[in-house]
mmCIF file of C-alpha atoms in Angstrom:
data_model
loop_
_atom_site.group_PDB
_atom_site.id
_atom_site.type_symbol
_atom_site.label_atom_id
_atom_site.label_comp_id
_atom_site.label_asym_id
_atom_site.label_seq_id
_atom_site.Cartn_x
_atom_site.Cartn_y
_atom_site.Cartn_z
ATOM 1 C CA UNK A 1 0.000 0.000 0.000
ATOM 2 C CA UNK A 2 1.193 3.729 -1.171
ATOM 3 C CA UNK A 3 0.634 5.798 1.728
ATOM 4 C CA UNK A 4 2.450 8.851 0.975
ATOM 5 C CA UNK A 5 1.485 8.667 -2.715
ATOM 6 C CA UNK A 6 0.731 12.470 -4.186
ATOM 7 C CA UNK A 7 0.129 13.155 -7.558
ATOM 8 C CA UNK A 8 3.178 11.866 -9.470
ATOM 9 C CA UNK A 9 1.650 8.877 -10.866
ATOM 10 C CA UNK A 10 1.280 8.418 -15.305
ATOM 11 C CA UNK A 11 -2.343 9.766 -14.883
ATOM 12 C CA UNK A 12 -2.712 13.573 -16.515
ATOM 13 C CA UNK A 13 -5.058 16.510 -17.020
ATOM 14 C CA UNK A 14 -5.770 19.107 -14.802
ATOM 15 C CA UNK A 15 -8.971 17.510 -13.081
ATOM 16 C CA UNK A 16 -7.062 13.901 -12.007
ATOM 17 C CA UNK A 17 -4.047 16.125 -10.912
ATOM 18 C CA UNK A 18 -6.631 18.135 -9.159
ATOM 19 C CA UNK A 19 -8.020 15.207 -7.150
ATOM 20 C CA UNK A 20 -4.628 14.188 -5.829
ATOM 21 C CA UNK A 21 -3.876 17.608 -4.339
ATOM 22 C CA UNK A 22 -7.281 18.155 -2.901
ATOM 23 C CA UNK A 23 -6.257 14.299 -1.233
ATOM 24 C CA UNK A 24 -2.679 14.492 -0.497
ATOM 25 C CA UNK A 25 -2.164 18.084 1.032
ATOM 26 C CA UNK A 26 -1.079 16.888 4.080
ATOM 27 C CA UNK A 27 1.013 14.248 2.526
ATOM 28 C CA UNK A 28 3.703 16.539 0.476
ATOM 29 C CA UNK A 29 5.963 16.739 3.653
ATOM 30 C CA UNK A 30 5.634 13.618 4.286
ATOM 31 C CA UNK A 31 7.132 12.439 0.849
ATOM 32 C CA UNK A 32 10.041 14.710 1.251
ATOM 33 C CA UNK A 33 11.200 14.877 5.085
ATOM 34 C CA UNK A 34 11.450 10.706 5.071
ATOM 35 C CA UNK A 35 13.763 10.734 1.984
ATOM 36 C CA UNK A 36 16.225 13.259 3.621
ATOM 37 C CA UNK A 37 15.947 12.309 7.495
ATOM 38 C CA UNK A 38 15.548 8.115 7.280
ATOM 39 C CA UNK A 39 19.167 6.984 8.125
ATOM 40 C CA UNK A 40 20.117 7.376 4.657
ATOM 41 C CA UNK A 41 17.154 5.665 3.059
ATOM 42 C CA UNK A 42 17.109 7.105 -0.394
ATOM 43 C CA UNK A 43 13.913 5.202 -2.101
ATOM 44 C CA UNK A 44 10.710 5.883 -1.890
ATOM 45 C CA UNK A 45 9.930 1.725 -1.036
ATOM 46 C CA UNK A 46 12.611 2.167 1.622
ATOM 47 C CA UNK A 47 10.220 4.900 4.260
ATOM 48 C CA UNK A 48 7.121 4.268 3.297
ATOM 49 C CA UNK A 49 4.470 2.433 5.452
ATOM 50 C CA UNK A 50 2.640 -0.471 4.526
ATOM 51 C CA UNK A 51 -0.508 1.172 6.006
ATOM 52 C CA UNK A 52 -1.980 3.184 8.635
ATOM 53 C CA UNK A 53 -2.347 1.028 11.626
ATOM 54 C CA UNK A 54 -1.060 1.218 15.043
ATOM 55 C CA UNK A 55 0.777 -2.028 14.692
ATOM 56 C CA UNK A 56 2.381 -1.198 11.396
ATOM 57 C CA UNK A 57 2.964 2.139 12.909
ATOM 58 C CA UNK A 58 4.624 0.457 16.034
ATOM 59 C CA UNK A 59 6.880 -1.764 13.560
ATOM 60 C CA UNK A 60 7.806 1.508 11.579
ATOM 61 C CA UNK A 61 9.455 2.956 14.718
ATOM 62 C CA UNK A 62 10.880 0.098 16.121
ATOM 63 C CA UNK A 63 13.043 0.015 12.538
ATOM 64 C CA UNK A 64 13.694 3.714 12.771
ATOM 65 C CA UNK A 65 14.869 3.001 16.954
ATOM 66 C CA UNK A 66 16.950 0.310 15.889
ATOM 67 C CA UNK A 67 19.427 3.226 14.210
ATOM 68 C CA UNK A 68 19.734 5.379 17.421
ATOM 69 C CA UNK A 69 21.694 4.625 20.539
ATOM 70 C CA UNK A 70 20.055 2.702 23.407
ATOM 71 C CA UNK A 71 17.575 6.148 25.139
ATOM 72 C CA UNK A 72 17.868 7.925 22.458
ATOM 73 C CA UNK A 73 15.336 8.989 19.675
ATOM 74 C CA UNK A 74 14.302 10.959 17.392
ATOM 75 C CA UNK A 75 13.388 15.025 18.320
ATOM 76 C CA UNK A 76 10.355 15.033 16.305
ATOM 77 C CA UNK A 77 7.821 12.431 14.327
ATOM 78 C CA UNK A 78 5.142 13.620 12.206
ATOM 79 C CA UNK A 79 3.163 10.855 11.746
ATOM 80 C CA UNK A 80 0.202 10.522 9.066
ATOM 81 C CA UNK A 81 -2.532 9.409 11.540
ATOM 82 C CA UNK A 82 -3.322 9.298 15.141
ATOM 83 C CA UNK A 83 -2.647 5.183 14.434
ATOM 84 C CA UNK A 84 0.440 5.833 13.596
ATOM 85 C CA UNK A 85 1.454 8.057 16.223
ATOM 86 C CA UNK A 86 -0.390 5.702 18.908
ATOM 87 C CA UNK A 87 2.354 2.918 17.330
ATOM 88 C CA UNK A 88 5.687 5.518 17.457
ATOM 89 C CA UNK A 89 4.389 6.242 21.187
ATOM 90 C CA UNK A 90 4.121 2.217 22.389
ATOM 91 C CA UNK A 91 7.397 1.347 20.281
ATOM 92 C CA UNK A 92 9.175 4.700 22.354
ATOM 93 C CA UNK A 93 7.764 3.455 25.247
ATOM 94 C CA UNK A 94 8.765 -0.634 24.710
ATOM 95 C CA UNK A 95 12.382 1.037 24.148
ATOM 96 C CA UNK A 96 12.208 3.065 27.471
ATOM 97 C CA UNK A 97 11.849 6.507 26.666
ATOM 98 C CA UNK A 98 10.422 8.456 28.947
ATOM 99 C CA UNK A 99 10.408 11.923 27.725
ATOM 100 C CA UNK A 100 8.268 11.735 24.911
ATOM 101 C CA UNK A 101 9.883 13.636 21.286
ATOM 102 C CA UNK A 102 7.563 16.265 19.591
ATOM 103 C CA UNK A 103 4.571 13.836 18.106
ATOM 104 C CA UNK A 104 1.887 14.902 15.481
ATOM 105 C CA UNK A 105 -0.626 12.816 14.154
ATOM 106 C CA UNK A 106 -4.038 13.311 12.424
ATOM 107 C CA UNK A 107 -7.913 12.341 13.062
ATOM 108 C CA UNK A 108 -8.364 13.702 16.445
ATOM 109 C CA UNK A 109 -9.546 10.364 17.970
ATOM 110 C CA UNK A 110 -10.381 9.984 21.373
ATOM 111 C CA UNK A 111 -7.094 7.710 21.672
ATOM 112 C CA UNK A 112 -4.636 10.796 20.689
ATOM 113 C CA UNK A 113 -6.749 13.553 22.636
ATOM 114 C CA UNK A 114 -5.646 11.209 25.405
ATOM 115 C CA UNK A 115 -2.444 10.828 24.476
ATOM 116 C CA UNK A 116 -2.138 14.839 24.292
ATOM 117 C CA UNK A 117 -4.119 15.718 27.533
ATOM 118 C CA UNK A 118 -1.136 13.208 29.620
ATOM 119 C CA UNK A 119 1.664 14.075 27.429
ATOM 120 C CA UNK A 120 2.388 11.639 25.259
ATOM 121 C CA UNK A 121 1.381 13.161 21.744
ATOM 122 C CA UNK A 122 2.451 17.142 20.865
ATOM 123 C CA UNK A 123 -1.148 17.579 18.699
ATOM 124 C CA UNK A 124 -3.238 16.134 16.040
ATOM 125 C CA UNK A 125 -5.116 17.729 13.255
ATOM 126 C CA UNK A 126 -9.149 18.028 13.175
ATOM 127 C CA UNK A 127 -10.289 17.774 9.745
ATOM 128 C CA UNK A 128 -13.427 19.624 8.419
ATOM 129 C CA UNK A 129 -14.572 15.726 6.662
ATOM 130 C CA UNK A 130 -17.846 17.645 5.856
ATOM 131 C CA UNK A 131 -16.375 20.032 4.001
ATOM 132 C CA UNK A 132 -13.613 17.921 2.198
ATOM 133 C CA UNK A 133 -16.657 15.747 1.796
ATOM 134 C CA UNK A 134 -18.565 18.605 -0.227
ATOM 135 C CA UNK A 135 -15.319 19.764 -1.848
ATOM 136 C CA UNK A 136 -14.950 16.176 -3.205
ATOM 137 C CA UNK A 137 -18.607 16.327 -4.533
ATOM 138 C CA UNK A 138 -17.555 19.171 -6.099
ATOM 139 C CA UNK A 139 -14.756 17.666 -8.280
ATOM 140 C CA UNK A 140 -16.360 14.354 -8.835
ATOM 141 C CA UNK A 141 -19.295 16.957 -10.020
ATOM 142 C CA UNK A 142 -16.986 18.547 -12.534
ATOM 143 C CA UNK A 143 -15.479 15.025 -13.685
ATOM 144 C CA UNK A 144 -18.784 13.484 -14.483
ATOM 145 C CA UNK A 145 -20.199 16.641 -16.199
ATOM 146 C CA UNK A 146 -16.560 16.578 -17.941
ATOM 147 C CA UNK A 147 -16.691 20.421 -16.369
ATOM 148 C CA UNK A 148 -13.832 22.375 -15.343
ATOM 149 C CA UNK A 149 -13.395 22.923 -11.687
ATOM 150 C CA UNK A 150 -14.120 25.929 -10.594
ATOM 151 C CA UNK A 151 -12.527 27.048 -7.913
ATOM 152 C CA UNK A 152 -10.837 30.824 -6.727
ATOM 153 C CA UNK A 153 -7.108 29.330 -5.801
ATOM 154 C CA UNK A 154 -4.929 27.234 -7.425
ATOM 155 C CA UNK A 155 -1.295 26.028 -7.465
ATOM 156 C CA UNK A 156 0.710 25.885 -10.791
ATOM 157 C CA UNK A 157 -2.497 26.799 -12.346
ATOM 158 C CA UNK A 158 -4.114 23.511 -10.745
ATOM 159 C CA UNK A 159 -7.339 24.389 -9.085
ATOM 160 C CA UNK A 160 -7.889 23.317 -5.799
ATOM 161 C CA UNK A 161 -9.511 23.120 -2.660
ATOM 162 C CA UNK A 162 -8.576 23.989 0.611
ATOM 163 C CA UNK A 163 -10.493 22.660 3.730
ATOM 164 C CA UNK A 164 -10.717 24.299 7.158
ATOM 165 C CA UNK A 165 -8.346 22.204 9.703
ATOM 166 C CA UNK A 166 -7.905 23.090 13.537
ATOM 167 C CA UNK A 167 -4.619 21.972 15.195
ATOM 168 C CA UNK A 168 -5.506 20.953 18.675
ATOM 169 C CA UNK A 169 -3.202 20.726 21.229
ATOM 170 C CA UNK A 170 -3.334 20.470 25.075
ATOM 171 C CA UNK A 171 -4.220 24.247 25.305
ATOM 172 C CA UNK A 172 -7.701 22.700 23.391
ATOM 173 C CA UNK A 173 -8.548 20.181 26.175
#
């Protein structure tokens, strides 16, 4: 599974490439910073996870750990999901580390508000689903009508969507 996929597949035209921003915005660091921070890992196959779980996400770590020195780790993991972050924490915990490194995840589940009101997890994201929901109407809208997509913003003279997102922290709780 391609988690950290965004919009450099053989598909074209501006409504596909339109699609995969409006799904992978939060997902452009995330193919970058693994490539230049993974203990040298170079290839995309090398960092990326096999899904979003919390035991995949827990097995991720564990291989990242297994490069540091015994209590140490890394300063900061942005994780793609609360899962994932839930995994990081138990595999940094299994390892002994005590003071938890900067964590970010995304979902805002009940398990990482949790994790953020005792510590454990820096923030998570709250998505607006309805509205990324109506935004993806939208598109799909334009696709089947074979309409352009109207929209007022646009990168690289892409149109796209933005959706409203709320970073919650402990200062939210």
């Amino acid at each position: 599974m391609t988690n950290y996929f965004c919009g450099k597949g053989t598909n074209s035209g501006t409504n596909i490439q339109v699609i995969q921003l409006f799904f992978c915005t939060f997902f452009v660091q995330l193919q970058f910073i693994p490539q230049r921070f993974c203990s040298g890992k170079k290839e995309y196959s090398q960092v990326m996870a096999e899904s979003w779980s919390i035991a995949d996400g827990k097995k991720d770590m564990k291989d990242r750990l297994s490069s540091y020195g015994a209590g140490e780790c890394p300063d900061m993991i942005l994780a793609a999901t609360d899962n994932q972050a839930q995994g990081a924490i138990e595999a940094l915990e299994e390892a002994g580390i005590t003071k938890m490194p900067i964590i970010t995840g995304q979902d805002n589940t009940a398990m990482a508000q949790a994790n953020i009101k005792n510590g454990k997890q820096t923030m998570t994201i709250d998505k607006n689903l309805k509205e990324m929901a109506y935004n993806t109407a939208m598109i799909v809208n334009s696709l089947i009508s074979n309409s352009p997509v109207r929209t007022s913003q646009s990168i690289s003279n892409i149109p796209v969507f933005y959706s409203s997102l709320i970073v919650m922290t402990q200062d939210s709780y």
